[in-house]
Amino acid sequence: MSATYSAIHHNEHDRLYSSHSDNDVLSETEMWAVIERDIGALPLYLKNILSINGYNHLLSLEELDETSIQEVEKFARENMKNYVPNTEAYFYIFKKNPADFRIVSGHRKLLLKLRERIRQNGVHYYTQLKVPVIKMMADFYNDEELNSQSEPPQIKPPLDQSIEPTLAPPPSITLTPIDPPEETTIKRRRKQNTIPDIYNEEDKIRLLVYNWYHKYTEEELDMPSIGAAVCDSEEKTYGVVACPLCAIHVKIGAERNKNGSNRWIISNYVKHFQKHHPASFKQDRGFKIEIC
């Protein structure tokens, strides 16, 4: 992201506001994905707190200003703890003292630069990034990388944090397939050679992780705090889970049924949680690897 951005011209401003319908095709997950492709990774707590306060739309983000940021901070200090857990995913370094919450100086500047960037590029610019983002994720895992005996490729985490290695699911797991999509839809996708609709798969991953959390841990999380993405290629599909507690990106496996549905295996994430957040496990329960 460049240090400065030039002011937009009136015709650019008019074009921006005439593109309201374009943003409607971006889900919240897609919106953050294309923004991060443009400017780089954003801290998880910023995305969470902005979404909670309704800044989960490009048109609201481009109106963000210092007054808006102060309102967001006030909500976090006075009200947010009543609705979300006191974790770093929401309160950053202030998780133990939410009443002291503020958006730190560097991240404050980042938000204002984000606003300028959206104003400069216009909404339509980001909607056009939607498909390239998916293609980029699909191309990241090619067959040669997936079949090689070397260490699997790593996914770059936000804020230069380390990544858990990819581990194969234990052989004792019995995989239970999810409800498959209609056969006509699968055939149509193959015939047209289009990119599959992966965003429903992201919701399945979130639900799987969410249910596991509530069954085996003491953490109280909500669905929006669980970041998930799908890397889809012609033959292989992998997922990425952003840990709600530390924001590290963990690769998870999937197996595709003949009918086109995916079976998600979160063994990698369970191992990550066991290693980095052991204190959060319920004392009276063990844990197990889940699939969907």
PDB file of C-alpha atoms in Angstrom:
ATOM      1  CA  MET A   1       0.000   0.000   0.000  1.00  0.00           C
ATOM      2  CA  SER A   2       1.524   3.286  -1.050  1.00  0.00           C
ATOM      3  CA  ALA A   3       2.260   5.967   1.520  1.00  0.00           C
ATOM      4  CA  THR A   4      -0.136   8.516   0.077  1.00  0.00           C
ATOM      5  CA  TYR A   5      -3.149   8.477  -2.171  1.00  0.00           C
ATOM      6  CA  SER A   6      -4.302  11.302  -4.429  1.00  0.00           C
ATOM      7  CA  ALA A   7      -7.719  12.835  -3.906  1.00  0.00           C
ATOM      8  CA  ILE A   8     -10.443  11.400  -6.114  1.00  0.00           C
ATOM      9  CA  HIS A   9     -11.996  13.524  -8.848  1.00  0.00           C
ATOM     10  CA  HIS A  10     -15.694  14.309  -8.987  1.00  0.00           C
ATOM     11  CA  ASN A  11     -16.344  11.909 -11.846  1.00  0.00           C
ATOM     12  CA  GLU A  12     -14.681   9.097  -9.889  1.00  0.00           C
ATOM     13  CA  HIS A  13     -16.842   9.941  -6.882  1.00  0.00           C
ATOM     14  CA  ASP A  14     -19.976   9.801  -9.038  1.00  0.00           C
ATOM     15  CA  ARG A  15     -18.925   6.440 -10.456  1.00  0.00           C
ATOM     16  CA  LEU A  16     -18.327   5.110  -6.954  1.00  0.00           C
ATOM     17  CA  TYR A  17     -21.801   6.026  -5.755  1.00  0.00           C
ATOM     18  CA  SER A  18     -23.440   4.706  -8.906  1.00  0.00           C
ATOM     19  CA  SER A  19     -22.028   1.221  -8.208  1.00  0.00           C
ATOM     20  CA  HIS A  20     -24.064   0.279  -5.152  1.00  0.00           C
ATOM     21  CA  SER A  21     -25.413  -2.888  -6.738  1.00  0.00           C
ATOM     22  CA  ASP A  22     -21.895  -4.176  -7.433  1.00  0.00           C
ATOM     23  CA  ASN A  23     -21.079  -4.504  -3.759  1.00  0.00           C
ATOM     24  CA  ASP A  24     -24.163  -6.627  -3.171  1.00  0.00           C
ATOM     25  CA  VAL A  25     -22.444  -9.582  -4.846  1.00  0.00           C
ATOM     26  CA  LEU A  26     -19.714  -9.586  -2.186  1.00  0.00           C
ATOM     27  CA  SER A  27     -20.370 -11.428   1.028  1.00  0.00           C
ATOM     28  CA  GLU A  28     -18.628 -10.189   4.158  1.00  0.00           C
ATOM     29  CA  THR A  29     -15.983 -12.900   3.781  1.00  0.00           C
ATOM     30  CA  GLU A  30     -15.420 -11.974   0.143  1.00  0.00           C
ATOM     31  CA  MET A  31     -15.197  -8.285   0.971  1.00  0.00           C
ATOM     32  CA  TRP A  32     -12.382  -8.757   3.486  1.00  0.00           C
ATOM     33  CA  ALA A  33     -10.624 -11.172   1.122  1.00  0.00           C
ATOM     34  CA  VAL A  34     -10.469  -8.685  -1.752  1.00  0.00           C
ATOM     35  CA  ILE A  35      -9.500  -5.816   0.561  1.00  0.00           C
ATOM     36  CA  GLU A  36      -6.610  -7.850   1.964  1.00  0.00           C
ATOM     37  CA  ARG A  37      -5.533  -8.799  -1.517  1.00  0.00           C
ATOM     38  CA  ASP A  38      -5.331  -5.086  -2.313  1.00  0.00           C
ATOM     39  CA  ILE A  39      -3.625  -3.740   0.822  1.00  0.00           C
ATOM     40  CA  GLY A  40      -2.341  -6.790   2.692  1.00  0.00           C
ATOM     41  CA  ALA A  41      -3.470  -8.597   5.838  1.00  0.00           C
ATOM     42  CA  LEU A  42      -5.555  -6.726   8.400  1.00  0.00           C
ATOM     43  CA  PRO A  43      -5.497  -7.561  12.121  1.00  0.00           C
ATOM     44  CA  LEU A  44      -8.348  -9.920  12.973  1.00  0.00           C
ATOM     45  CA  TYR A  45      -9.660  -7.749  15.797  1.00  0.00           C
ATOM     46  CA  LEU A  46     -10.045  -4.797  13.413  1.00  0.00           C
ATOM     47  CA  LYS A  47     -12.158  -6.831  11.007  1.00  0.00           C
ATOM     48  CA  ASN A  48     -14.257  -8.224  13.850  1.00  0.00           C
ATOM     49  CA  ILE A  49     -14.915  -4.915  15.554  1.00  0.00           C
ATOM     50  CA  LEU A  50     -15.697  -3.172  12.264  1.00  0.00           C
ATOM     51  CA  SER A  51     -18.139  -5.915  11.276  1.00  0.00           C
ATOM     52  CA  ILE A  52     -19.863  -5.810  14.655  1.00  0.00           C
ATOM     53  CA  ASN A  53     -20.379  -2.066  14.235  1.00  0.00           C
ATOM     54  CA  GLY A  54     -21.811  -2.429  10.747  1.00  0.00           C
ATOM     55  CA  TYR A  55     -18.697  -1.586   8.741  1.00  0.00           C
ATOM     56  CA  ASN A  56     -18.962  -4.826   6.787  1.00  0.00           C
ATOM     57  CA  HIS A  57     -19.852  -3.135   3.507  1.00  0.00           C
ATOM     58  CA  LEU A  58     -17.579  -1.226   1.143  1.00  0.00           C
ATOM     59  CA  LEU A  59     -19.931   1.748   1.096  1.00  0.00           C
ATOM     60  CA  SER A  60     -19.790   2.114   4.876  1.00  0.00           C
ATOM     61  CA  LEU A  61     -16.025   1.584   5.018  1.00  0.00           C
ATOM     62  CA  GLU A  62     -15.425   4.412   2.559  1.00  0.00           C
ATOM     63  CA  GLU A  63     -17.239   6.771   4.984  1.00  0.00           C
ATOM     64  CA  LEU A  64     -15.040   5.770   7.930  1.00  0.00           C
ATOM     65  CA  ASP A  65     -13.485   8.774   9.681  1.00  0.00           C
ATOM     66  CA  GLU A  66     -11.978   9.733  13.026  1.00  0.00           C
ATOM     67  CA  THR A  67     -15.395  10.284  14.584  1.00  0.00           C
ATOM     68  CA  SER A  68     -16.541   6.854  13.426  1.00  0.00           C
ATOM     69  CA  ILE A  69     -13.423   5.243  14.859  1.00  0.00           C
ATOM     70  CA  GLN A  70     -14.056   6.913  18.218  1.00  0.00           C
ATOM     71  CA  GLU A  71     -17.626   5.589  18.203  1.00  0.00           C
ATOM     72  CA  VAL A  72     -16.342   2.081  17.497  1.00  0.00           C
ATOM     73  CA  GLU A  73     -13.867   2.373  20.376  1.00  0.00           C
ATOM     74  CA  LYS A  74     -16.576   3.596  22.741  1.00  0.00           C
ATOM     75  CA  PHE A  75     -18.800   0.658  21.852  1.00  0.00           C
ATOM     76  CA  ALA A  76     -15.915  -1.737  22.489  1.00  0.00           C
ATOM     77  CA  ARG A  77     -15.178  -0.231  25.905  1.00  0.00           C
ATOM     78  CA  GLU A  78     -18.754   0.035  27.124  1.00  0.00           C
ATOM     79  CA  ASN A  79     -20.857  -2.619  25.411  1.00  0.00           C
ATOM     80  CA  MET A  80     -18.982  -5.172  23.336  1.00  0.00           C
ATOM     81  CA  LYS A  81     -17.925  -7.374  26.254  1.00  0.00           C
ATOM     82  CA  ASN A  82     -21.619  -8.175  26.794  1.00  0.00           C
ATOM     83  CA  TYR A  83     -21.855  -9.837  23.394  1.00  0.00           C
ATOM     84  CA  VAL A  84     -18.456 -11.356  22.572  1.00  0.00           C
ATOM     85  CA  PRO A  85     -15.733 -13.149  24.563  1.00  0.00           C
ATOM     86  CA  ASN A  86     -12.809 -11.219  26.029  1.00  0.00           C
ATOM     87  CA  THR A  87     -10.291 -12.600  23.570  1.00  0.00           C
ATOM     88  CA  GLU A  88      -7.572 -11.114  21.413  1.00  0.00           C
ATOM     89  CA  ALA A  89      -9.781 -11.702  18.384  1.00  0.00           C
ATOM     90  CA  TYR A  90     -11.974  -8.838  19.587  1.00  0.00           C
ATOM     91  CA  PHE A  91     -10.046  -6.768  22.124  1.00  0.00           C
ATOM     92  CA  TYR A  92      -6.476  -7.230  20.874  1.00  0.00           C
ATOM     93  CA  ILE A  93      -3.968  -6.408  23.646  1.00  0.00           C
ATOM     94  CA  PHE A  94      -6.788  -5.074  25.829  1.00  0.00           C
ATOM     95  CA  LYS A  95      -8.495  -8.447  26.244  1.00  0.00           C
ATOM     96  CA  LYS A  96      -7.885  -8.445  30.012  1.00  0.00           C
ATOM     97  CA  ASN A  97      -8.977  -4.826  30.367  1.00  0.00           C
ATOM     98  CA  PRO A  98     -11.729  -4.121  27.807  1.00  0.00           C
ATOM     99  CA  ALA A  99     -12.538  -0.831  29.527  1.00  0.00           C
ATOM    100  CA  ASP A 100      -9.163   0.482  28.315  1.00  0.00           C
ATOM    101  CA  PHE A 101      -9.737  -0.551  24.716  1.00  0.00           C
ATOM    102  CA  ARG A 102      -8.605   1.675  21.903  1.00  0.00           C
ATOM    103  CA  ILE A 103      -7.440   1.108  18.361  1.00  0.00           C
ATOM    104  CA  VAL A 104      -3.683   1.548  18.549  1.00  0.00           C
ATOM    105  CA  SER A 105      -2.039   4.338  16.585  1.00  0.00           C
ATOM    106  CA  GLY A 106      -0.653   2.316  13.693  1.00  0.00           C
ATOM    107  CA  HIS A 107      -3.904   0.456  13.145  1.00  0.00           C
ATOM    108  CA  ARG A 108      -5.800   3.744  13.337  1.00  0.00           C
ATOM    109  CA  LYS A 109      -3.710   5.096  10.470  1.00  0.00           C
ATOM    110  CA  LEU A 110      -4.275   1.834   8.602  1.00  0.00           C
ATOM    111  CA  LEU A 111      -8.050   2.266   8.801  1.00  0.00           C
ATOM    112  CA  LEU A 112      -7.860   5.796   7.434  1.00  0.00           C
ATOM    113  CA  LYS A 113      -5.613   4.606   4.606  1.00  0.00           C
ATOM    114  CA  LEU A 114      -8.110   1.832   3.902  1.00  0.00           C
ATOM    115  CA  ARG A 115     -10.858   4.423   3.575  1.00  0.00           C
ATOM    116  CA  GLU A 116      -8.727   6.453   1.161  1.00  0.00           C
ATOM    117  CA  ARG A 117      -7.917   3.344  -0.840  1.00  0.00           C
ATOM    118  CA  ILE A 118     -11.578   2.407  -1.257  1.00  0.00           C
ATOM    119  CA  ARG A 119     -12.447   5.958  -2.254  1.00  0.00           C
ATOM    120  CA  GLN A 120      -9.608   6.030  -4.740  1.00  0.00           C
ATOM    121  CA  ASN A 121     -10.345   2.678  -6.360  1.00  0.00           C
ATOM    122  CA  GLY A 122     -14.123   2.704  -6.198  1.00  0.00           C
ATOM    123  CA  VAL A 123     -16.425  -0.135  -5.211  1.00  0.00           C
ATOM    124  CA  HIS A 124     -16.421  -1.766  -8.648  1.00  0.00           C
ATOM    125  CA  TYR A 125     -12.653  -2.285  -8.439  1.00  0.00           C
ATOM    126  CA  TYR A 126     -13.095  -4.634  -5.478  1.00  0.00           C
ATOM    127  CA  THR A 127     -16.001  -6.562  -6.979  1.00  0.00           C
ATOM    128  CA  GLN A 128     -13.769  -7.275  -9.971  1.00  0.00           C
ATOM    129  CA  LEU A 129     -11.162  -8.757  -7.621  1.00  0.00           C
ATOM    130  CA  LYS A 130     -13.593 -11.419  -6.414  1.00  0.00           C
ATOM    131  CA  VAL A 131     -12.918 -14.015  -9.120  1.00  0.00           C
ATOM    132  CA  PRO A 132      -9.138 -13.447  -9.327  1.00  0.00           C
ATOM    133  CA  VAL A 133      -8.897 -14.027  -5.571  1.00  0.00           C
ATOM    134  CA  ILE A 134     -10.550 -17.423  -5.940  1.00  0.00           C
ATOM    135  CA  LYS A 135      -8.361 -18.326  -8.911  1.00  0.00           C
ATOM    136  CA  MET A 136      -5.252 -17.283  -7.027  1.00  0.00           C
ATOM    137  CA  MET A 137      -6.174 -19.552  -4.119  1.00  0.00           C
ATOM    138  CA  ALA A 138      -6.903 -22.442  -6.487  1.00  0.00           C
ATOM    139  CA  ASP A 139      -3.588 -22.061  -8.292  1.00  0.00           C
ATOM    140  CA  PHE A 140      -1.642 -21.976  -5.021  1.00  0.00           C
ATOM    141  CA  TYR A 141      -1.989 -25.727  -4.570  1.00  0.00           C
ATOM    142  CA  ASN A 142      -1.021 -27.388  -7.832  1.00  0.00           C
ATOM    143  CA  ASP A 143      -0.857 -31.141  -8.303  1.00  0.00           C
ATOM    144  CA  GLU A 144       2.939 -31.217  -8.171  1.00  0.00           C
ATOM    145  CA  GLU A 145       2.996 -29.547  -4.755  1.00  0.00           C
ATOM    146  CA  LEU A 146       0.232 -31.719  -3.371  1.00  0.00           C
ATOM    147  CA  ASN A 147       1.784 -34.990  -4.549  1.00  0.00           C
ATOM    148  CA  SER A 148       5.405 -34.212  -3.678  1.00  0.00           C
ATOM    149  CA  GLN A 149       7.153 -35.884  -0.745  1.00  0.00           C
ATOM    150  CA  SER A 150       8.599 -32.588   0.434  1.00  0.00           C
ATOM    151  CA  GLU A 151       7.118 -30.429   3.150  1.00  0.00           C
ATOM    152  CA  PRO A 152       3.689 -29.097   2.073  1.00  0.00           C
ATOM    153  CA  PRO A 153       3.403 -25.476   0.940  1.00  0.00           C
ATOM    154  CA  GLN A 154       2.695 -22.948   3.648  1.00  0.00           C
ATOM    155  CA  ILE A 155       0.028 -20.296   3.695  1.00  0.00           C
ATOM    156  CA  LYS A 156       1.285 -16.851   4.607  1.00  0.00           C
ATOM    157  CA  PRO A 157      -0.269 -15.793   7.937  1.00  0.00           C
ATOM    158  CA  PRO A 158      -1.187 -12.250   8.968  1.00  0.00           C
ATOM    159  CA  LEU A 159       1.353 -10.236  10.950  1.00  0.00           C
ATOM    160  CA  ASP A 160       4.202 -12.674  10.116  1.00  0.00           C
ATOM    161  CA  GLN A 161       2.991 -15.352  12.481  1.00  0.00           C
ATOM    162  CA  SER A 162       4.014 -18.981  12.077  1.00  0.00           C
ATOM    163  CA  ILE A 163       1.833 -21.649  10.503  1.00  0.00           C
ATOM    164  CA  GLU A 164       0.973 -25.122  11.632  1.00  0.00           C
ATOM    165  CA  PRO A 165       2.235 -27.860   9.271  1.00  0.00           C
ATOM    166  CA  THR A 166      -0.264 -29.919   7.345  1.00  0.00           C
ATOM    167  CA  LEU A 167      -0.889 -33.337   8.869  1.00  0.00           C
ATOM    168  CA  ALA A 168      -2.798 -36.219   7.328  1.00  0.00           C
ATOM    169  CA  PRO A 169      -6.033 -37.206   9.112  1.00  0.00           C
ATOM    170  CA  PRO A 170      -5.755 -40.257  11.394  1.00  0.00           C
ATOM    171  CA  PRO A 171      -6.708 -43.479   9.553  1.00  0.00           C
ATOM    172  CA  SER A 172      -9.221 -44.443  12.251  1.00  0.00           C
ATOM    173  CA  ILE A 173     -11.574 -41.594  11.414  1.00  0.00           C
ATOM    174  CA  THR A 174     -14.839 -42.568   9.767  1.00  0.00           C
ATOM    175  CA  LEU A 175     -15.786 -39.839   7.364  1.00  0.00           C
ATOM    176  CA  THR A 176     -19.432 -38.818   7.214  1.00  0.00           C
ATOM    177  CA  PRO A 177     -20.388 -36.992   3.997  1.00  0.00           C
ATOM    178  CA  ILE A 178     -22.375 -33.781   4.081  1.00  0.00           C
ATOM    179  CA  ASP A 179     -25.621 -33.485   2.179  1.00  0.00           C
ATOM    180  CA  PRO A 180     -24.571 -33.313  -1.496  1.00  0.00           C
ATOM    181  CA  PRO A 181     -25.732 -30.542  -3.810  1.00  0.00           C
ATOM    182  CA  GLU A 182     -28.169 -31.397  -6.557  1.00  0.00           C
ATOM    183  CA  GLU A 183     -26.669 -33.556  -9.284  1.00  0.00           C
ATOM    184  CA  THR A 184     -27.831 -31.154 -11.970  1.00  0.00           C
ATOM    185  CA  THR A 185     -25.849 -28.345 -10.351  1.00  0.00           C
ATOM    186  CA  ILE A 186     -22.664 -30.433 -10.286  1.00  0.00           C
ATOM    187  CA  LYS A 187     -23.042 -31.484 -13.912  1.00  0.00           C
ATOM    188  CA  ARG A 188     -23.710 -27.900 -14.944  1.00  0.00           C
ATOM    189  CA  ARG A 189     -20.551 -26.682 -13.194  1.00  0.00           C
ATOM    190  CA  ARG A 190     -18.420 -29.354 -14.845  1.00  0.00           C
ATOM    191  CA  LYS A 191     -19.936 -28.676 -18.239  1.00  0.00           C
ATOM    192  CA  GLN A 192     -19.389 -24.922 -18.049  1.00  0.00           C
ATOM    193  CA  ASN A 193     -15.965 -25.350 -16.379  1.00  0.00           C
ATOM    194  CA  THR A 194     -16.822 -22.565 -13.955  1.00  0.00           C
ATOM    195  CA  ILE A 195     -15.427 -21.904 -10.486  1.00  0.00           C
ATOM    196  CA  PRO A 196     -17.562 -23.708  -7.869  1.00  0.00           C
ATOM    197  CA  ASP A 197     -19.475 -21.743  -5.282  1.00  0.00           C
ATOM    198  CA  ILE A 198     -17.008 -22.160  -2.425  1.00  0.00           C
ATOM    199  CA  TYR A 199     -18.567 -19.750   0.046  1.00  0.00           C
ATOM    200  CA  ASN A 200     -21.166 -22.216   1.280  1.00  0.00           C
ATOM    201  CA  GLU A 201     -18.239 -24.512   2.042  1.00  0.00           C
ATOM    202  CA  GLU A 202     -16.723 -21.763   4.183  1.00  0.00           C
ATOM    203  CA  ASP A 203     -19.908 -21.663   6.244  1.00  0.00           C
ATOM    204  CA  LYS A 204     -19.708 -25.439   6.700  1.00  0.00           C
ATOM    205  CA  ILE A 205     -16.149 -25.107   7.992  1.00  0.00           C
ATOM    206  CA  ARG A 206     -17.179 -22.336  10.393  1.00  0.00           C
ATOM    207  CA  LEU A 207     -20.058 -24.404  11.719  1.00  0.00           C
ATOM    208  CA  LEU A 208     -17.827 -27.440  12.184  1.00  0.00           C
ATOM    209  CA  VAL A 209     -15.199 -25.453  14.111  1.00  0.00           C
ATOM    210  CA  TYR A 210     -17.898 -23.601  16.065  1.00  0.00           C
ATOM    211  CA  ASN A 211     -19.544 -26.852  17.206  1.00  0.00           C
ATOM    212  CA  TRP A 212     -16.179 -28.324  18.166  1.00  0.00           C
ATOM    213  CA  TYR A 213     -15.328 -25.239  20.233  1.00  0.00           C
ATOM    214  CA  HIS A 214     -18.538 -25.377  22.221  1.00  0.00           C
ATOM    215  CA  LYS A 215     -18.222 -29.101  22.806  1.00  0.00           C
ATOM    216  CA  TYR A 216     -14.607 -29.318  23.918  1.00  0.00           C
ATOM    217  CA  THR A 217     -13.403 -25.884  25.058  1.00  0.00           C
ATOM    218  CA  GLU A 218     -14.220 -23.192  27.563  1.00  0.00           C
ATOM    219  CA  GLU A 219     -14.145 -20.462  24.909  1.00  0.00           C
ATOM    220  CA  GLU A 220     -17.380 -18.667  24.041  1.00  0.00           C
ATOM    221  CA  LEU A 221     -17.180 -17.784  20.375  1.00  0.00           C
ATOM    222  CA  ASP A 222     -19.654 -16.735  17.752  1.00  0.00           C
ATOM    223  CA  MET A 223     -19.635 -17.747  14.116  1.00  0.00           C
ATOM    224  CA  PRO A 224     -18.355 -14.431  12.635  1.00  0.00           C
ATOM    225  CA  SER A 225     -15.175 -14.676  14.715  1.00  0.00           C
ATOM    226  CA  ILE A 226     -14.121 -17.864  12.909  1.00  0.00           C
ATOM    227  CA  GLY A 227     -12.310 -17.005   9.700  1.00  0.00           C
ATOM    228  CA  ALA A 228     -12.433 -19.632   6.953  1.00  0.00           C
ATOM    229  CA  ALA A 229     -11.422 -19.854   3.317  1.00  0.00           C
ATOM    230  CA  VAL A 230     -11.504 -22.563   0.669  1.00  0.00           C
ATOM    231  CA  CYS A 231      -8.715 -23.268  -1.813  1.00  0.00           C
ATOM    232  CA  ASP A 232     -10.377 -25.068  -4.686  1.00  0.00           C
ATOM    233  CA  SER A 233      -8.732 -26.671  -7.708  1.00  0.00           C
ATOM    234  CA  GLU A 234     -10.028 -29.162 -10.258  1.00  0.00           C
ATOM    235  CA  GLU A 235      -9.115 -32.246  -8.233  1.00  0.00           C
ATOM    236  CA  LYS A 236      -8.178 -31.046  -4.743  1.00  0.00           C
ATOM    237  CA  THR A 237      -9.823 -28.849  -2.162  1.00  0.00           C
ATOM    238  CA  TYR A 238      -8.217 -27.504   1.003  1.00  0.00           C
ATOM    239  CA  GLY A 239      -9.461 -25.142   3.645  1.00  0.00           C
ATOM    240  CA  VAL A 240      -7.819 -22.531   5.834  1.00  0.00           C
ATOM    241  CA  VAL A 241      -9.040 -21.670   9.328  1.00  0.00           C
ATOM    242  CA  ALA A 242      -7.959 -18.451  11.030  1.00  0.00           C
ATOM    243  CA  CYS A 243      -7.760 -19.280  14.717  1.00  0.00           C
ATOM    244  CA  PRO A 244     -10.119 -16.908  16.593  1.00  0.00           C
ATOM    245  CA  LEU A 245      -7.755 -16.857  19.576  1.00  0.00           C
ATOM    246  CA  CYS A 246      -4.442 -16.049  17.904  1.00  0.00           C
ATOM    247  CA  ALA A 247      -5.249 -15.346  14.220  1.00  0.00           C
ATOM    248  CA  ILE A 248      -2.778 -17.971  12.958  1.00  0.00           C
ATOM    249  CA  HIS A 249      -3.872 -19.544   9.663  1.00  0.00           C
ATOM    250  CA  VAL A 250      -4.099 -23.344   9.777  1.00  0.00           C
ATOM    251  CA  LYS A 251      -4.568 -25.508   6.698  1.00  0.00           C
ATOM    252  CA  ILE A 252      -7.241 -28.204   6.971  1.00  0.00           C
ATOM    253  CA  GLY A 253      -7.875 -31.150   4.694  1.00  0.00           C
ATOM    254  CA  ALA A 254     -10.849 -32.243   2.644  1.00  0.00           C
ATOM    255  CA  GLU A 255     -11.804 -35.225   0.555  1.00  0.00           C
ATOM    256  CA  ARG A 256     -14.208 -34.870  -2.319  1.00  0.00           C
ATOM    257  CA  ASN A 257     -16.941 -37.447  -2.856  1.00  0.00           C
ATOM    258  CA  LYS A 258     -17.898 -38.665  -6.297  1.00  0.00           C
ATOM    259  CA  ASN A 259     -21.085 -36.635  -6.019  1.00  0.00           C
ATOM    260  CA  GLY A 260     -19.047 -33.443  -5.621  1.00  0.00           C
ATOM    261  CA  SER A 261     -19.530 -32.810  -1.896  1.00  0.00           C
ATOM    262  CA  ASN A 262     -16.601 -32.220   0.461  1.00  0.00           C
ATOM    263  CA  ARG A 263     -15.719 -33.981   3.703  1.00  0.00           C
ATOM    264  CA  TRP A 264     -13.861 -31.523   5.910  1.00  0.00           C
ATOM    265  CA  ILE A 265     -11.238 -32.758   8.389  1.00  0.00           C
ATOM    266  CA  ILE A 266     -10.094 -30.319  11.072  1.00  0.00           C
ATOM    267  CA  SER A 267      -7.403 -32.506  12.637  1.00  0.00           C
ATOM    268  CA  ASN A 268      -4.751 -29.858  11.933  1.00  0.00           C
ATOM    269  CA  TYR A 269      -6.738 -27.214  13.739  1.00  0.00           C
ATOM    270  CA  VAL A 270      -7.395 -29.486  16.716  1.00  0.00           C
ATOM    271  CA  LYS A 271      -3.653 -30.146  16.967  1.00  0.00           C
ATOM    272  CA  HIS A 272      -2.950 -26.406  16.721  1.00  0.00           C
ATOM    273  CA  PHE A 273      -5.436 -25.732  19.526  1.00  0.00           C
ATOM    274  CA  GLN A 274      -4.007 -28.515  21.684  1.00  0.00           C
ATOM    275  CA  LYS A 275      -0.491 -27.130  21.273  1.00  0.00           C
ATOM    276  CA  HIS A 276      -1.099 -23.395  21.603  1.00  0.00           C
ATOM    277  CA  HIS A 277      -4.255 -23.104  23.736  1.00  0.00           C
ATOM    278  CA  PRO A 278      -4.272 -26.127  26.082  1.00  0.00           C
ATOM    279  CA  ALA A 279      -5.648 -24.109  28.987  1.00  0.00           C
ATOM    280  CA  SER A 280      -8.880 -23.546  27.091  1.00  0.00           C
ATOM    281  CA  PHE A 281      -9.923 -27.215  27.021  1.00  0.00           C
ATOM    282  CA  LYS A 282     -12.745 -28.287  29.292  1.00  0.00           C
ATOM    283  CA  GLN A 283     -11.242 -30.167  32.201  1.00  0.00           C
ATOM    284  CA  ASP A 284     -13.839 -32.924  32.245  1.00  0.00           C
ATOM    285  CA  ARG A 285     -13.697 -33.725  28.547  1.00  0.00           C
ATOM    286  CA  GLY A 286     -11.126 -34.936  26.119  1.00  0.00           C
ATOM    287  CA  PHE A 287     -11.096 -33.880  22.529  1.00  0.00           C
ATOM    288  CA  LYS A 288     -11.420 -35.588  19.215  1.00  0.00           C
ATOM    289  CA  ILE A 289     -10.958 -34.816  15.575  1.00  0.00           C
ATOM    290  CA  GLU A 290     -14.097 -33.804  13.755  1.00  0.00           C
ATOM    291  CA  ILE A 291     -15.136 -34.173  10.152  1.00  0.00           C
ATOM    292  CA  CYS A 292     -18.097 -32.910   8.184  1.00  0.00           C
TER     293      CYS A 292
END
